[in-house]
Tab-separated table of C-alpha atoms and ligand atoms in Angstrom:
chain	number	residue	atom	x	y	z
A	20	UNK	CA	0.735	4.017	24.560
A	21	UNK	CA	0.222	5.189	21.103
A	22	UNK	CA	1.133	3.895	17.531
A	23	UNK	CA	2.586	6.783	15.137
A	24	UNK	CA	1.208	6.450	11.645
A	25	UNK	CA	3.522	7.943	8.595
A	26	UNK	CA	1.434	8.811	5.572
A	27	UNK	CA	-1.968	7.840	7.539
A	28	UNK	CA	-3.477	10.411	5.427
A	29	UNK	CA	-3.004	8.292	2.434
A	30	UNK	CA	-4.829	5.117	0.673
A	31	UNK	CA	-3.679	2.633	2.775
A	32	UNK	CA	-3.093	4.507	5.956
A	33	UNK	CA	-6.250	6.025	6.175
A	34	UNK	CA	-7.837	2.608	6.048
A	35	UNK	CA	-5.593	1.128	8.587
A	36	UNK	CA	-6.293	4.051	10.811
A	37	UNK	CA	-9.792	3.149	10.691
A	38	UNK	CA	-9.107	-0.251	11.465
A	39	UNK	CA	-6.855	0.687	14.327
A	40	UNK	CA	-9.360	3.571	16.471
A	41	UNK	CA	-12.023	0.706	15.820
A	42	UNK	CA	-9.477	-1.722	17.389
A	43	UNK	CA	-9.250	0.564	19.947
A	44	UNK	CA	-5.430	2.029	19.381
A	45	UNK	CA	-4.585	5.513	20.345
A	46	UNK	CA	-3.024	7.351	17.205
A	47	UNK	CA	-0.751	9.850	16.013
A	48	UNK	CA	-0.439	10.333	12.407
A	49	UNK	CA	2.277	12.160	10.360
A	50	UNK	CA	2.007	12.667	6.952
A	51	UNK	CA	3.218	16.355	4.545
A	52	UNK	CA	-0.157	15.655	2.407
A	53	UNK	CA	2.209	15.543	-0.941
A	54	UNK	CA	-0.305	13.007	-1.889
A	55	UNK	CA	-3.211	13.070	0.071
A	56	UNK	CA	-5.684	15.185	1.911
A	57	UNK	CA	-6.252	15.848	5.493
A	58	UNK	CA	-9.964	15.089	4.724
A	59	UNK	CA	-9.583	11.570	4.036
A	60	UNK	CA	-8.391	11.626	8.777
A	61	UNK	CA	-11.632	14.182	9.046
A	62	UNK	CA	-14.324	11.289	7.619
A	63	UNK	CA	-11.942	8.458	9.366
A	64	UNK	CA	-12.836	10.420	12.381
A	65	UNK	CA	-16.491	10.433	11.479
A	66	UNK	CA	-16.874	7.265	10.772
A	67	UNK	CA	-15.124	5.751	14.126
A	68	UNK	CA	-16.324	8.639	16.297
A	69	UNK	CA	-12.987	8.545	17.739
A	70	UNK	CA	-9.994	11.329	17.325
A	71	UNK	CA	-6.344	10.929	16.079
A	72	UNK	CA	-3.614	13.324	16.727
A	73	UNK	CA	-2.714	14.847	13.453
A	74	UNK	CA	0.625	16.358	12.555
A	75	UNK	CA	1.409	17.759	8.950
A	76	UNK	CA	4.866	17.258	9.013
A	77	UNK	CA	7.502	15.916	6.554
A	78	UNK	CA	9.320	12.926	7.621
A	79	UNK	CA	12.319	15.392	5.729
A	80	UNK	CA	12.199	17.792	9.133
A	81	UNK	CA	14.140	15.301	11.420
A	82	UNK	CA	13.836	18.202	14.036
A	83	UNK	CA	9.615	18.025	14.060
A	84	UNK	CA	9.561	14.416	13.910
A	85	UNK	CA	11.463	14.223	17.175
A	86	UNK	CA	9.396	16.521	18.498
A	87	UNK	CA	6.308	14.495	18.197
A	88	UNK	CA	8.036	11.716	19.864
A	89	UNK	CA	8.897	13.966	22.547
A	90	UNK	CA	5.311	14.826	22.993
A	91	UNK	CA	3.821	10.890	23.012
A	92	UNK	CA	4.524	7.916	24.206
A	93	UNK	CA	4.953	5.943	20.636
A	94	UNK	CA	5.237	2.193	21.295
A	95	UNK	CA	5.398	1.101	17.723
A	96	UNK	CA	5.532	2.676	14.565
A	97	UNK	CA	3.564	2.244	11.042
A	98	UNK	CA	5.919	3.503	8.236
A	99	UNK	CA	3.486	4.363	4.896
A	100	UNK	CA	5.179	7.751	3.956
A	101	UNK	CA	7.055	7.582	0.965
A	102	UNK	CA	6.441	8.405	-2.499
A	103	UNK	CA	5.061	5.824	-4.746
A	104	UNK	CA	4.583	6.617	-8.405
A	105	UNK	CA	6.709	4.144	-11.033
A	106	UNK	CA	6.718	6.563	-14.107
A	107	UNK	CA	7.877	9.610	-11.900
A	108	UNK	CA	10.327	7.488	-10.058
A	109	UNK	CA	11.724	6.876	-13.478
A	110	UNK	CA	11.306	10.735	-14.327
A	111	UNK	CA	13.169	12.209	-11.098
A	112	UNK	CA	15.052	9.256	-9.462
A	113	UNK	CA	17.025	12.019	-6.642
A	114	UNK	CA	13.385	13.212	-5.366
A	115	UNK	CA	12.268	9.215	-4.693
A	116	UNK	CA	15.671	8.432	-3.507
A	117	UNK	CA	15.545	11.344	-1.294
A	118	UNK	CA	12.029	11.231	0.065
A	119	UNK	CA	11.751	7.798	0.820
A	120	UNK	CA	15.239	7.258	2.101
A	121	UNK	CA	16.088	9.793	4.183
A	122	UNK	CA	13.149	9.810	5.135
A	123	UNK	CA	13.142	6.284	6.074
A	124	UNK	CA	16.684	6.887	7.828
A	125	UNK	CA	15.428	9.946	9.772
A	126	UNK	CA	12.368	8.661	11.086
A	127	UNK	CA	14.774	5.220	11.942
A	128	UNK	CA	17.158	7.923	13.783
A	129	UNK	CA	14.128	9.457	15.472
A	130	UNK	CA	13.100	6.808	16.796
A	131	UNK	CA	16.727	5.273	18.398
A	132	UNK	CA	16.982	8.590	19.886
A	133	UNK	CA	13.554	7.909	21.851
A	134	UNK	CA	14.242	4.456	22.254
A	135	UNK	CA	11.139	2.836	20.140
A	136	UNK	CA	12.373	-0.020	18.259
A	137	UNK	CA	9.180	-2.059	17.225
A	138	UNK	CA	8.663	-0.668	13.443
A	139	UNK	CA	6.214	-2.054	10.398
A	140	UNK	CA	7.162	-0.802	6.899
A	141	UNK	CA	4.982	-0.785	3.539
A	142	UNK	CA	7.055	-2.961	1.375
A	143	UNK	CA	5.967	-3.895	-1.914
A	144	UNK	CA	5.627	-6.749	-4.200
A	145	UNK	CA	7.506	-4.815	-6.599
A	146	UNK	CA	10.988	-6.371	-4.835
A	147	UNK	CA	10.171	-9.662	-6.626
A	148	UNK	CA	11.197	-8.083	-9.887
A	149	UNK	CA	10.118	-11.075	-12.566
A	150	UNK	CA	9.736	-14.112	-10.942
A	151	UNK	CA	10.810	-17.549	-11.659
A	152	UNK	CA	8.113	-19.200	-10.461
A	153	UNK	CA	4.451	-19.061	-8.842
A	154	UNK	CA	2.837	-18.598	-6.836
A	155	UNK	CA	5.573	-16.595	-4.894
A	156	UNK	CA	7.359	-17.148	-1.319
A	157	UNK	CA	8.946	-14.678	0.672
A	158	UNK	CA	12.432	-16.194	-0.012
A	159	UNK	CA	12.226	-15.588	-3.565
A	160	UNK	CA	15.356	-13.588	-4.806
A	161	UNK	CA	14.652	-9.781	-4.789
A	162	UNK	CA	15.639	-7.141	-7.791
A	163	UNK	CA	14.706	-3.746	-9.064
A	164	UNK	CA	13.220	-3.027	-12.201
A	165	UNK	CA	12.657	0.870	-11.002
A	166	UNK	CA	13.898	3.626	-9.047
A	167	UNK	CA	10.777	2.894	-6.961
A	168	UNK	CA	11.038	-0.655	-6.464
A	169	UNK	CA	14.629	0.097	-5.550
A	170	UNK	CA	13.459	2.238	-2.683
A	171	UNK	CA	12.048	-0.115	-1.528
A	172	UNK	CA	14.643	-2.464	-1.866
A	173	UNK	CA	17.170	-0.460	-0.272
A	174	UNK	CA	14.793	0.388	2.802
A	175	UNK	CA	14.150	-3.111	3.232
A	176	UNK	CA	18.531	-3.704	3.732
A	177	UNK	CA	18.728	-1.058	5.877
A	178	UNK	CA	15.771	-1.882	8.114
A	179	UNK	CA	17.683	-5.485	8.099
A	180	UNK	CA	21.091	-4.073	9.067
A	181	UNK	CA	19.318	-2.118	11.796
A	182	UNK	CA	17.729	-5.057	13.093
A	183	UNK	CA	21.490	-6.963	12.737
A	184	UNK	CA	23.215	-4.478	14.500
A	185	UNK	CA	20.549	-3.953	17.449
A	186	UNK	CA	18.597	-7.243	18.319
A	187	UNK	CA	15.996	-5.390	20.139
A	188	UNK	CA	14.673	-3.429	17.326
A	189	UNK	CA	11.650	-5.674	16.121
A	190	UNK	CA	11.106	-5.273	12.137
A	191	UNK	CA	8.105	-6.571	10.132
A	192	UNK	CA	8.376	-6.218	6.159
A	193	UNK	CA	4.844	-6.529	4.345
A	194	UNK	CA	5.277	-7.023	0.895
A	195	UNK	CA	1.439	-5.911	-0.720
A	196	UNK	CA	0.624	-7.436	-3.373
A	197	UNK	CA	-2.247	-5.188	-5.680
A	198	UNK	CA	-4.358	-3.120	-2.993
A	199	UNK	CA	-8.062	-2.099	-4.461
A	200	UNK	CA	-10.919	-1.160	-3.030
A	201	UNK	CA	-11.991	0.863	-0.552
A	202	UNK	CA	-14.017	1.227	3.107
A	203	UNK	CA	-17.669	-0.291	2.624
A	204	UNK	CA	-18.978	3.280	3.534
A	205	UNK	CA	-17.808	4.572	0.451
A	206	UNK	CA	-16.592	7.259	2.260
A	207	UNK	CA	-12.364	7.217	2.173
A	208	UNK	CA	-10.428	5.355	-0.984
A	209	UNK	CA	-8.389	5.826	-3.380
A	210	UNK	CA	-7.892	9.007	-4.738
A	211	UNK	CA	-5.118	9.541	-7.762
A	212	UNK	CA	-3.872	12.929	-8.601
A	213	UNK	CA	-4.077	13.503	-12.439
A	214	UNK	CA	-4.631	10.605	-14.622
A	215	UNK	CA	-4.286	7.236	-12.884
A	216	UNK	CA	-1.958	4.970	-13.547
A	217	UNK	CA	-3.427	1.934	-11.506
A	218	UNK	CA	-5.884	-0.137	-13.089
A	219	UNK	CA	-8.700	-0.261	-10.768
A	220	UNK	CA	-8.530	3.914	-10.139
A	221	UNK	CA	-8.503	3.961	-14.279
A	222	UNK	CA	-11.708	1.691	-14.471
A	223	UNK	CA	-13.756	3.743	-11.919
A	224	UNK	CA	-12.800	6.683	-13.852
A	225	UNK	CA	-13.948	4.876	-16.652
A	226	UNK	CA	-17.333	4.102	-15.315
A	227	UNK	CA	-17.974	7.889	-13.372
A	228	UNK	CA	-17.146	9.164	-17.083
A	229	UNK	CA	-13.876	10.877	-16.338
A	230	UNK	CA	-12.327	8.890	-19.048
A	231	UNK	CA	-13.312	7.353	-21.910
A	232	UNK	CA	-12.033	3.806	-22.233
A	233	UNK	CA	-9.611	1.892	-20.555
A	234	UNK	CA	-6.133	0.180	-22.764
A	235	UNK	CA	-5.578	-2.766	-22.097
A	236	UNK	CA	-1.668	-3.031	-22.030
A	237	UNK	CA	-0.649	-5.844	-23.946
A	238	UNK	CA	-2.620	-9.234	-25.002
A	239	UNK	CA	0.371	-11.716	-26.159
A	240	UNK	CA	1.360	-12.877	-22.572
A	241	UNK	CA	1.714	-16.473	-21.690
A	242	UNK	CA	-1.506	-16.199	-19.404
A	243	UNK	CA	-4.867	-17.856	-20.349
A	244	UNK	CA	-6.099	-14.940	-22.128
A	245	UNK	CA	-3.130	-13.039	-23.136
A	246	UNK	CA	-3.803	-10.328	-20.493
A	247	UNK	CA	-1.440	-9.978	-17.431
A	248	UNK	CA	-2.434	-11.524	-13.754
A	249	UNK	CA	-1.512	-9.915	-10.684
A	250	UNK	CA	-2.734	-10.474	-7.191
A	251	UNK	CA	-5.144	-7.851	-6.117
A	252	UNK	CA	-6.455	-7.515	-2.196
A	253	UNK	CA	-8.829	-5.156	-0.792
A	254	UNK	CA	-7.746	-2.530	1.018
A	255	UNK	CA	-9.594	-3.300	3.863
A	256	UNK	CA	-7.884	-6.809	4.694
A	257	UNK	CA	-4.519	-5.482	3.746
A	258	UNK	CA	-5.339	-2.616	6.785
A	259	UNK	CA	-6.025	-5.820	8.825
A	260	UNK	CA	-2.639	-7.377	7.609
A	261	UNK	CA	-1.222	-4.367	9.866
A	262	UNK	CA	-3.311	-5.362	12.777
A	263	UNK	CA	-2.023	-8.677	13.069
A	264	UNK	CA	1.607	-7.327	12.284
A	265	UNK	CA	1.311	-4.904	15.360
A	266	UNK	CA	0.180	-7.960	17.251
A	267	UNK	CA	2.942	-9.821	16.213
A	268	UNK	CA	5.215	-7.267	17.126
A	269	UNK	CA	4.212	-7.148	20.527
A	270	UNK	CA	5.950	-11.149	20.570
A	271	UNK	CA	9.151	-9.787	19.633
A	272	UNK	CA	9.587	-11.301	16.458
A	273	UNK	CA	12.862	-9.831	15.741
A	274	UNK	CA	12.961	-9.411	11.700
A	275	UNK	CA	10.309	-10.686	9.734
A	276	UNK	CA	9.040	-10.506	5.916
A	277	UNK	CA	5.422	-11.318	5.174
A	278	UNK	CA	3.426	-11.122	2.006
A	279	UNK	CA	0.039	-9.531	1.905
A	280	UNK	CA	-1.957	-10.826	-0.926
A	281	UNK	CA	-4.294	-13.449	-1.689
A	282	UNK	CA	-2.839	-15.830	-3.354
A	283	UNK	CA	-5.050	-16.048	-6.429
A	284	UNK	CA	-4.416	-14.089	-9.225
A	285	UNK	CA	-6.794	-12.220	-11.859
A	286	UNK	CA	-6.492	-11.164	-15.484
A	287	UNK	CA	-6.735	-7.851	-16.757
A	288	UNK	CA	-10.240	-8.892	-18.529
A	289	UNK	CA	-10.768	-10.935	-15.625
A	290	UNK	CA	-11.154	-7.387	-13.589
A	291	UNK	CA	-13.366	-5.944	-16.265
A	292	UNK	CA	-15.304	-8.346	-16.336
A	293	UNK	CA	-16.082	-8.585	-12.332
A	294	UNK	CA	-16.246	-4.795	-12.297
A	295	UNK	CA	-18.460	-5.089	-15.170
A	296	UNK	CA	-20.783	-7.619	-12.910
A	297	UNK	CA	-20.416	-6.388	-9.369
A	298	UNK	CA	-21.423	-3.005	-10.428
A	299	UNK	CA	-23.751	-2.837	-13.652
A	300	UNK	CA	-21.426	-0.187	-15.259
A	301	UNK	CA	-19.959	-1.262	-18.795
A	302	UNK	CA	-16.185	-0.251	-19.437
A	303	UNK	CA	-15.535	0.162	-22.920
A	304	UNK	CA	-11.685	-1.011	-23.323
A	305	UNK	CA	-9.503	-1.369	-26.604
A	306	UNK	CA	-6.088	-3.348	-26.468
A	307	UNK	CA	-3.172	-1.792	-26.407
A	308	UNK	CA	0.691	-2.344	-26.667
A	309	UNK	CA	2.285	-3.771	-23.550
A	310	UNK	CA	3.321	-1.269	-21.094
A	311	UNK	CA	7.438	-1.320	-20.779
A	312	UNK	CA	8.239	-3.154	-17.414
A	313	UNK	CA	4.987	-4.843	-16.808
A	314	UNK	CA	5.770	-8.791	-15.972
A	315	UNK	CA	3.105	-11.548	-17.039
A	316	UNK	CA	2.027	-12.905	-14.028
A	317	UNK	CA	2.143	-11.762	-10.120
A	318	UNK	CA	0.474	-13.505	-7.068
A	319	UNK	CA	1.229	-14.526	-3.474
A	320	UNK	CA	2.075	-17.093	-1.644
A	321	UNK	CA	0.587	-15.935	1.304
A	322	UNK	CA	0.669	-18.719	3.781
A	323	UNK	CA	3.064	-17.162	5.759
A	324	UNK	CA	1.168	-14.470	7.236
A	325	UNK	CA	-1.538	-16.697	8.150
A	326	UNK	CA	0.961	-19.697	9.925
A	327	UNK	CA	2.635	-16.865	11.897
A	328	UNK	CA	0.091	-14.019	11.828
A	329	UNK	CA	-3.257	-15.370	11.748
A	330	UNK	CA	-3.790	-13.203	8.911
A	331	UNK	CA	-5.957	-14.327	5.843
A	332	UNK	CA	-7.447	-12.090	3.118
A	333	UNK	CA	-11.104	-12.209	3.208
A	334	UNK	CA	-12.315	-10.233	0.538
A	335	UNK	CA	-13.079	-11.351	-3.118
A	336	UNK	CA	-12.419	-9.593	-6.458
A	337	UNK	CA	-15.913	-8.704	-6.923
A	338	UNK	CA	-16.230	-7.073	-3.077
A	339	UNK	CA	-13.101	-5.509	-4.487
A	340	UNK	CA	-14.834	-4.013	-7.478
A	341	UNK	CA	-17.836	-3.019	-5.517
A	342	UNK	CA	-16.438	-0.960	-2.618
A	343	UNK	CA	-13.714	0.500	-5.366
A	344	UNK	CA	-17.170	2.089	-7.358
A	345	UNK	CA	-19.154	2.677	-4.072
A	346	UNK	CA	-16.478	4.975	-3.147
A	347	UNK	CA	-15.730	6.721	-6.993
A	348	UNK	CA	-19.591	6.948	-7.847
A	349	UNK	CA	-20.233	8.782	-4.342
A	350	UNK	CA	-16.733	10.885	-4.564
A	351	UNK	CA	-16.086	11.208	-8.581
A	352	UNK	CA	-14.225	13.649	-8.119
A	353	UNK	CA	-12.616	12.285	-4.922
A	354	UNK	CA	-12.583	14.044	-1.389
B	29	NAD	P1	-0.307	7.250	-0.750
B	29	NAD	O1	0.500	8.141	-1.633
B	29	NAD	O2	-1.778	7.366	-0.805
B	29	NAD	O3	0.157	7.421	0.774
B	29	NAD	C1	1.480	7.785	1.133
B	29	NAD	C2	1.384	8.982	2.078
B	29	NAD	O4	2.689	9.374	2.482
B	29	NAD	C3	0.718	10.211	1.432
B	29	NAD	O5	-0.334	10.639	2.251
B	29	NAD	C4	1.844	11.234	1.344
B	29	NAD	O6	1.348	12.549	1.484
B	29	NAD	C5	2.745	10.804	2.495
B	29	NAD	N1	4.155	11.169	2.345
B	29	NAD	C6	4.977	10.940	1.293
B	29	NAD	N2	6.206	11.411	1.550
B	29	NAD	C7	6.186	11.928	2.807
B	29	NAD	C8	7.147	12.553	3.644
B	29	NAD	N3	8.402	12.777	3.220
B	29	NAD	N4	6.770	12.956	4.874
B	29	NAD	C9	5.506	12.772	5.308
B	29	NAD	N5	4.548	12.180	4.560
B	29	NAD	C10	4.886	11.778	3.325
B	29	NAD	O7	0.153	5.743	-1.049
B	29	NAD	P2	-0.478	4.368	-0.556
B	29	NAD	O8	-1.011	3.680	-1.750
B	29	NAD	O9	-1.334	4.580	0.614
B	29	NAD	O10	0.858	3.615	-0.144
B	29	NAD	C11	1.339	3.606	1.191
B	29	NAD	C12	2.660	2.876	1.227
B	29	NAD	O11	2.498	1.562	0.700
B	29	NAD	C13	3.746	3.543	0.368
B	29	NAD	O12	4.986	3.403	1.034
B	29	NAD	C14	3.737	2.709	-0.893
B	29	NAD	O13	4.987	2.722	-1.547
B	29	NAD	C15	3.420	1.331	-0.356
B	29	NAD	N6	2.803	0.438	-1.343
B	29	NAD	C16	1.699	0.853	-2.030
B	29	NAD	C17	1.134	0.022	-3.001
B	29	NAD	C18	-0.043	0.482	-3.815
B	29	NAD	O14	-0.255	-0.058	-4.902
B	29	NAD	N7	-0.843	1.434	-3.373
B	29	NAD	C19	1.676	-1.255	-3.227
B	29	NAD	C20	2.793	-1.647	-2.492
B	29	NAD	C21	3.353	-0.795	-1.536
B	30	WQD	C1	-2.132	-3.927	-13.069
B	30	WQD	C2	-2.299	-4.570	-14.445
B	30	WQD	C3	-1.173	-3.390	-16.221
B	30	WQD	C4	-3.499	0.258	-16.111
B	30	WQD	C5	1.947	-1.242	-9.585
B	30	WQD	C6	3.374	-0.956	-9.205
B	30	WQD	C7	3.766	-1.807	-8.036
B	30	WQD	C8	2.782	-1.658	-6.868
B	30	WQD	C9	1.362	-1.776	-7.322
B	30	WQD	C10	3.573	-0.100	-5.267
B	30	WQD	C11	-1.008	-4.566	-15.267
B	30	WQD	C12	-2.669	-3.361	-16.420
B	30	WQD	C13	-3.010	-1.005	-15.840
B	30	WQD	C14	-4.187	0.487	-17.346
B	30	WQD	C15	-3.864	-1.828	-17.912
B	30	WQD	N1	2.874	-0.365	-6.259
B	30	WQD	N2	-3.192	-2.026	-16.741
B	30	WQD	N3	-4.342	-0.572	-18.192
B	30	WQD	O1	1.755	-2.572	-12.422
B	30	WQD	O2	0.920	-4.583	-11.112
B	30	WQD	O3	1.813	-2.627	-9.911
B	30	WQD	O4	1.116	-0.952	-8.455
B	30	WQD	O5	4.418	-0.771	-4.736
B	30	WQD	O6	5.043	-1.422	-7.677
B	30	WQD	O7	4.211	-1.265	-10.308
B	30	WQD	O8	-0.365	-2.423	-11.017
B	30	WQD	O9	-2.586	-1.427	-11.329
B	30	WQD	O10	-0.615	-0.438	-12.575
B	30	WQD	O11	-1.482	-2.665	-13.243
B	30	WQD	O12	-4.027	-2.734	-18.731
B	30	WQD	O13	-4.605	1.599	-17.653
B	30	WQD	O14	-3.234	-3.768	-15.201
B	30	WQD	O15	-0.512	-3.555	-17.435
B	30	WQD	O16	-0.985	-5.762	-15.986
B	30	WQD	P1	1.085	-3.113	-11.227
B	30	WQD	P2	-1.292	-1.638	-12.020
């Protein structure tokens, strides 16, 4: 009885993995490393004192894939892999559309063929486009403002149609809202290749002295101080979030769509400031032009996933800003 992990080796896998050997789960994780590092499983490892079967394989190589399923008995399955950038989704639409649905359909394939049906995919908040209104439900009309978000959008349909055309495949959808943070050790987070696009990743940069100041993109939008809100959650509940969706799984829930967030949401100077407190460091900042595609304002309702899951985010924005540093002042220049 073991759960298969796709992209475990990456931000938020490698945080649920810890959550899940501590919980006790048996794992086997697949991930190519296109954006991570196998080192990020070695300290999960550590830290637990329990192993994971690792396999460095692309979800691309239908042929491997099976073969790990041949080797385990996979009950459910936690579906991370998939490529996640905005601006390079933009840049090379065929690789996103490629990597994360085929990869999505093989894996799907994969497991028919072995007869595991109980699957939990990495959606994003991304699929509410601009909303209408706040804070938002999960029935909120969905749209793509990116090749990304449309990834996601499309892998949400198909994982519907699958469920539509086979009742017994059980289907959760989390839709994250902004995942910070990282483990309280300090020892796994988040670690951006080149410059980082995220906010939180730029501001520990900023305060290790990897980069000089932070822009602040845009001031003019209708939020209290000009400066755009979203919903950020630590990584560490959001792991959790998977927890409870495994455990909702095991009810047969059929198809359902949760949101992971917290339902309260923070400025851009709101986070500088709270870094700027929870940690000591200063972060010189300068305003800058709104970036193209941003939207105002961004938070959950997330109500849902505590009537149905039991799940609630514990974690406040400066616990956020505290584990995010622990982990870049200890790691600056990441594993
Ligand atoms: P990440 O890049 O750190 O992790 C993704 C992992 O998938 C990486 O380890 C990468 O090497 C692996 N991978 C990619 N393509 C693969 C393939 N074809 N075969 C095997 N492995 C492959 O990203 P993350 O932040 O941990 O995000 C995990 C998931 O959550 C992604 O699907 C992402 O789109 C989604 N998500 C992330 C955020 C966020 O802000 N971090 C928000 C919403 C949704
Ligand atoms: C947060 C706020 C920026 C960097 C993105 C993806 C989304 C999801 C999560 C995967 C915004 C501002 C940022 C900087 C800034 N990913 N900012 N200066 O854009 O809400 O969501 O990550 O699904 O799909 O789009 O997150 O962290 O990039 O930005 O002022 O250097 O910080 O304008 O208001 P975002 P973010």
């Amino acid at each position: 009885m073991e759960i298969l992990v796709t992209g475990g080796a990456g931000y938020i896998g490698c945080h649920t993995c810890l959550e899940l050997l501590q919980a006790g789960y048996d794992l086997v994780v697949v991930d190519n490393l296109s954006n991570s590092k196998q080192a990020s499983l070695a300290r999960v490892e550590r830290l637990t004192g329990k192993s994971l079967t690792f396999y460095p394989i692309d979800l691309l190589d239908k042929a491997a894939l099976s073969s790990v399923f041949a080797r385990h008995t996979i009950t459910a399955v936690i579906h991370f892999a998939g490529l996640k950038s905005v601006n390079e989704s933009v840049a090379v639409p065929l690789l996103y559309y490629q990597n994360n649905l085929t990869g999505t359909i093989n894996l799907c394939q994969v497991m028919q063929q072995h007869n595991v049906k109980n699957l939990v995919f990495s959606s994003s908040a991304t699929v509410y486009g601009e909303p209408a209104s706040l804070p938002i439900t999960e029935d909120f009309p969905r749209s793509a403002v990116n090749p990304y978000g449309r990834t996601k959008l499309i892998i949400e349909d198909i994982l519907m149609d699958l469920h539509h055309a086979d009742a017994a495949w059980n289907i959760i959808l989390l839709r994250y809202f902004n995942p910070v943070g990282a483990h309280t050790s300090g020892q796994i987070g988040e670690d951006p290749n080149g410059i980082p696009n995220n906010l939180m990743p730029f501001i520990t940069q900023v305060a290790v002295g990897r980069l000089p100041e932070l822009a602040v993109f845009g001031n003019d939008y209708h939020t209290p101080d000009g400066t755009a809100v979203r919903d950020y959650i630590h990584v560490v509940d959001l792991a959790q979030g998977h927890l409870a969706a495994l455990a909702k799984l095991a009810q047969q829930p059929g198809a359902a769509i949760y949101n992971l967030g917290t339902g309260r949401g923070y400025s851009v100077l709101e986070v500088i400031h709270a870094f700027e407190q929870a940690t000591g460091q200063k972060i010189p900042y300068r305003q800058a032009p709104r970036r193209p595609g941003d939207v105002a304002s961004v938070y959950a309702d997330a109500s849902k996933a505590f009537q149905e899951m039991g799940w609630r985010a514990q974690k406040g924005i400066s616990e956020m800003c505290r584990d995010a540093w622990n982990w870049q002042s200890h790691n600056p220049n990441g594993y």
